[in-house]
Amino acid sequence: MYRAEKINDTTYKITDSYDDAMYLLLGNHAALLIDTGMEKESLADFVASLTALPVTVALSHGHIDHTGQSGDFDNVYMNLDDKDIYSRHMKMNMGHFQSDGLNFKEPQCLKWMPQTFELGGRKIDVLTLGGHTPGSVIFVDQKQQMVFTGDAIGSGCGCWMQLDESLCIQQYNENIEKVILELQKLNINENWLFYGGHDGQEYQSKVSSYNRLDFDLFEDMGDLCRKLMANQIEYQETKALKMTHQPYYVCSGKAEMIVTKEKIR
């Protein structure tokens, strides 16, 4: 079952039964839907109940919980560095990550992510932030001072970097530094609002009772990466999703991460 929360007159947060967060951004002549969750119900029908505008889909990355109903829509864009991940997740059968019953867009029909979406009176810029996956991106609405981050820096309780497809920490840090510079060029300040790819995880943080996404989290995540590379961080074993190697929890400031020691290079 989907739920919609109106952030403002032209922006909705949509969540599914797994607390996957999607965002519907309305312009004067078009709408942009960021991510499609993995609810086994029609997302297109639900979105149509919120707007009559033509809807374009932009996927923050290729994981099943962000792409599962992408086949509901005609125009679907993704950073195709994640195309292989997307294709594998179309056949996933792991825990509650079940591809059976979902409606994926066929990989060959995905379109390459542009640098900007023009919605009519509303422009959404796309910045690449590879790390969690090679093709992860974030979306920036400079006029409304909003940033939609998918899973690129986590959603308030840690970024998953232990996955086999995740980049190494050095690459992630380099990409974070580039994005920080881009955001600083936009004169980002404390009034900007940040929205992650999963609802409610701000309350699951180990560093505070409510770890709100903000620009400080970007800076702290870069600092955490540098401390990991300098071997200045204490590792805590965790029962988070294990792939090939033992995952560990690490933190610095507001930044939290699940990582394997094999990624520290």
Coordinates of C-alpha atoms in Angstrom, one line a residue:
M1 CA 0.0 0.0 0.0
Y2 CA 1.3 3.4 -0.9
R3 CA 1.0 6.5 1.3
A4 CA 1.5 10.1 0.1
E5 CA 2.7 13.1 2.2
K6 CA 2.5 16.6 0.8
I7 CA 5.9 18.3 1.4
N8 CA 4.7 21.5 -0.2
D9 CA 2.3 22.5 -3.0
T10 CA 4.4 20.9 -5.7
T11 CA 6.2 18.1 -4.0
Y12 CA 5.0 14.7 -2.6
K13 CA 6.8 12.0 -0.7
I14 CA 5.4 8.6 -1.5
T15 CA 6.2 5.6 0.7
D16 CA 5.5 1.9 0.2
S17 CA 4.9 -0.9 2.6
Y18 CA 8.7 -1.3 3.0
D19 CA 9.2 2.4 3.9
D20 CA 11.0 3.0 0.5
A21 CA 10.7 6.7 -0.2
M22 CA 9.8 8.1 -3.6
Y23 CA 9.3 11.7 -4.5
L24 CA 6.9 13.3 -7.0
L25 CA 8.0 16.7 -8.1
L26 CA 5.5 18.8 -10.0
G27 CA 6.3 21.5 -12.6
N28 CA 4.0 23.6 -14.8
H29 CA 3.9 21.1 -17.6
A30 CA 5.5 17.9 -16.4
A31 CA 6.2 15.8 -13.3
L32 CA 9.3 13.9 -12.2
L33 CA 9.1 10.8 -10.0
I34 CA 12.3 9.9 -8.2
D35 CA 12.4 6.1 -7.7
T36 CA 9.7 3.5 -7.9
G37 CA 10.0 1.4 -4.7
M38 CA 9.1 -2.3 -4.7
E39 CA 5.4 -2.5 -3.8
K40 CA 3.5 -5.1 -5.7
E41 CA 0.7 -2.7 -6.6
S42 CA 0.4 -0.3 -9.5
L43 CA 2.5 2.8 -8.7
A44 CA 1.3 4.5 -11.9
D45 CA -2.3 4.4 -10.7
F46 CA -1.3 5.9 -7.4
V47 CA 0.7 8.7 -9.0
A48 CA -2.2 9.4 -11.4
S49 CA -4.4 10.0 -8.3
L50 CA -2.0 12.8 -7.3
T51 CA -1.4 14.5 -10.7
A52 CA -2.6 14.6 -14.2
L53 CA 0.7 15.8 -15.5
P54 CA 2.8 13.5 -17.7
V55 CA 5.3 11.7 -15.5
T56 CA 9.0 11.0 -16.2
V57 CA 10.8 8.6 -13.8
A58 CA 14.4 9.1 -12.6
L59 CA 16.0 6.3 -10.7
S60 CA 18.6 7.2 -8.0
H61 CA 20.4 3.9 -8.5
G62 CA 19.8 0.3 -9.7
H63 CA 18.7 -1.5 -6.6
I64 CA 15.4 -3.4 -6.4
D65 CA 13.9 -1.3 -3.7
H66 CA 14.2 1.8 -5.9
T67 CA 13.3 0.3 -9.3
G68 CA 10.7 -2.4 -8.7
Q69 CA 7.8 -0.6 -10.4
S70 CA 9.8 1.2 -13.1
G71 CA 7.9 -0.8 -15.8
D72 CA 4.8 1.1 -14.9
F73 CA 6.1 4.2 -16.8
D74 CA 7.1 5.0 -20.4
N75 CA 10.1 7.3 -19.8
V76 CA 12.6 5.9 -17.3
Y77 CA 16.1 7.4 -16.8
M78 CA 19.0 5.9 -14.9
N79 CA 22.8 6.3 -14.7
L80 CA 23.5 3.3 -16.8
D81 CA 26.7 2.6 -14.8
D82 CA 24.1 0.7 -12.7
K83 CA 22.6 -1.2 -15.6
D84 CA 24.2 -4.6 -14.6
I85 CA 23.0 -4.1 -11.0
Y86 CA 19.5 -3.3 -12.2
S87 CA 19.5 -6.4 -14.4
R88 CA 20.6 -8.7 -11.6
H89 CA 18.0 -7.2 -9.2
M90 CA 15.2 -8.0 -11.7
K91 CA 15.8 -11.6 -10.7
M92 CA 16.5 -11.1 -7.0
N93 CA 15.2 -13.6 -4.4
M94 CA 16.7 -12.6 -1.0
G95 CA 14.7 -12.0 2.2
H96 CA 12.0 -9.4 1.5
F97 CA 13.8 -8.3 -1.7
Q98 CA 11.7 -10.4 -4.0
S99 CA 11.5 -9.5 -7.7
D100 CA 8.6 -11.9 -8.3
G101 CA 5.4 -9.8 -8.9
L102 CA 7.3 -6.6 -9.6
N103 CA 7.1 -4.7 -12.9
F104 CA 10.6 -3.7 -14.1
K105 CA 11.3 -1.7 -17.2
E106 CA 13.3 -3.8 -19.6
P107 CA 17.0 -2.8 -19.2
Q108 CA 17.4 -2.0 -22.9
C109 CA 14.5 0.5 -22.6
L110 CA 16.2 2.5 -19.8
K111 CA 17.4 6.0 -20.9
W112 CA 20.7 7.6 -19.9
M113 CA 20.3 10.1 -17.1
P114 CA 20.5 13.7 -18.3
Q115 CA 22.2 16.5 -16.3
T116 CA 18.9 18.4 -15.9
F117 CA 15.2 17.8 -16.0
E118 CA 13.0 20.8 -17.0
L119 CA 9.5 20.5 -15.6
G120 CA 8.2 24.0 -16.5
G121 CA 9.1 26.6 -13.9
R122 CA 11.1 24.0 -12.0
K123 CA 14.5 22.7 -12.9
I124 CA 16.0 19.6 -11.3
D125 CA 19.8 19.1 -11.6
V126 CA 21.4 15.7 -11.4
L127 CA 24.8 15.1 -9.7
T128 CA 26.6 11.8 -9.7
L129 CA 27.7 10.4 -6.4
G130 CA 29.0 6.9 -7.0
G131 CA 29.8 4.9 -3.8
H132 CA 26.8 2.9 -2.6
T133 CA 26.6 1.8 -6.3
P134 CA 28.8 3.1 -9.1
G135 CA 25.9 4.9 -10.7
S136 CA 24.2 6.5 -7.7
V137 CA 23.0 10.1 -8.3
I138 CA 21.3 12.8 -6.3
F139 CA 18.8 15.4 -7.4
V140 CA 19.0 19.1 -6.7
D141 CA 16.2 21.7 -6.8
Q142 CA 18.1 24.9 -6.4
K143 CA 15.0 27.2 -6.5
Q144 CA 13.2 25.3 -3.8
Q145 CA 16.4 24.5 -1.9
M146 CA 15.8 20.7 -1.9
V147 CA 18.1 17.8 -2.4
F148 CA 16.9 14.2 -2.9
T149 CA 19.7 11.8 -2.1
G150 CA 18.4 8.3 -2.7
D151 CA 20.8 5.9 -0.8
A152 CA 24.0 7.9 -1.7
I153 CA 24.7 9.0 1.8
G154 CA 22.2 6.8 3.6
S155 CA 18.9 8.0 5.0
G156 CA 19.9 8.9 8.5
C157 CA 21.3 5.6 9.9
G158 CA 24.2 4.8 7.7
C159 CA 25.2 4.3 4.1
W160 CA 25.6 0.7 2.9
M161 CA 29.1 0.4 1.5
Q162 CA 29.6 -3.3 2.3
L163 CA 27.9 -4.5 -0.9
D164 CA 30.0 -6.3 -3.5
E165 CA 29.1 -3.6 -6.1
S166 CA 29.9 -0.7 -3.8
L167 CA 32.9 1.4 -4.8
C168 CA 36.0 1.5 -2.6
I169 CA 36.2 4.2 0.1
Q170 CA 38.8 6.2 -1.8
Q171 CA 36.6 6.5 -4.9
Y172 CA 33.6 7.3 -2.7
N173 CA 35.5 10.0 -0.9
E174 CA 36.6 11.6 -4.2
N175 CA 33.0 11.6 -5.4
I176 CA 31.7 13.1 -2.2
E177 CA 34.3 15.9 -2.4
K178 CA 33.1 16.7 -6.0
V179 CA 29.5 16.9 -4.9
I180 CA 30.3 19.0 -1.9
L181 CA 32.0 21.6 -4.2
E182 CA 29.0 21.6 -6.5
L183 CA 26.6 22.2 -3.6
Q184 CA 28.8 24.9 -2.2
K185 CA 28.6 26.7 -5.6
L186 CA 24.8 26.8 -5.1
N187 CA 25.4 28.8 -1.8
I188 CA 23.8 25.9 0.2
N189 CA 22.9 26.8 3.8
E190 CA 21.0 25.5 6.8
N191 CA 17.6 26.3 5.2
W192 CA 18.0 23.6 2.5
L193 CA 16.0 20.4 3.0
F194 CA 17.4 16.9 2.3
Y195 CA 15.4 13.8 1.6
G196 CA 16.7 10.2 1.6
G197 CA 15.6 7.0 -0.1
H198 CA 14.0 5.4 3.0
D199 CA 11.4 6.8 5.4
G200 CA 12.0 7.0 9.1
Q201 CA 15.6 5.9 9.2
E202 CA 16.7 9.2 10.8
Y203 CA 15.2 7.7 14.0
Q204 CA 17.3 4.5 13.8
S205 CA 20.7 6.3 14.0
K206 CA 23.3 5.3 16.6
V207 CA 24.8 8.7 16.8
S208 CA 21.7 10.6 17.8
S209 CA 18.0 10.1 18.5
Y210 CA 17.2 11.9 15.2
N211 CA 19.9 12.2 12.6
R212 CA 18.4 14.5 10.1
L213 CA 19.9 14.6 6.6
D214 CA 21.7 17.9 5.9
F215 CA 24.8 19.3 4.3
D216 CA 26.8 18.6 7.4
L217 CA 26.2 14.9 6.8
F218 CA 27.9 15.1 3.4
E219 CA 30.9 16.8 5.0
D220 CA 31.0 14.3 7.8
M221 CA 30.8 11.4 5.4
G222 CA 33.8 12.7 3.6
D223 CA 35.6 13.0 6.9
L224 CA 34.6 9.4 7.8
C225 CA 36.1 8.1 4.5
R226 CA 39.4 9.9 5.2
K227 CA 39.6 8.5 8.7
L228 CA 38.9 5.0 7.4
M229 CA 41.8 5.3 4.9
A230 CA 44.1 6.7 7.7
N231 CA 43.0 3.8 10.0
Q232 CA 41.7 6.2 12.6
I233 CA 38.2 4.6 13.1
E234 CA 37.0 1.9 15.5
Y235 CA 35.2 -1.0 13.8
Q236 CA 32.1 -2.6 15.3
E237 CA 30.9 -5.9 14.0
T238 CA 27.3 -5.7 12.8
K239 CA 24.5 -8.1 11.7
A240 CA 23.7 -5.8 8.7
L241 CA 23.3 -7.5 5.3
K242 CA 26.5 -9.6 4.7
M243 CA 27.7 -10.2 1.2
T244 CA 31.2 -11.7 0.6
H245 CA 33.0 -10.2 3.6
Q246 CA 32.2 -9.4 7.3
P247 CA 30.4 -6.0 7.5
Y248 CA 31.3 -3.5 10.2
Y249 CA 29.6 -0.3 11.5
V250 CA 31.7 2.9 11.6
C251 CA 30.8 6.5 12.4
S252 CA 32.2 10.0 12.6
G253 CA 30.1 13.1 13.5
K254 CA 26.7 12.6 11.8
A255 CA 28.1 10.1 9.3
E256 CA 27.4 6.4 9.7
M257 CA 28.4 3.6 7.4
I258 CA 28.3 -0.2 7.0
V259 CA 31.6 -1.3 5.3
T260 CA 34.0 -4.2 4.9
K261 CA 37.7 -3.8 5.6
E262 CA 38.3 -5.0 2.0
K263 CA 36.7 -1.7 0.8
I264 CA 39.3 0.4 2.6
R265 CA 41.6 1.3 -0.3

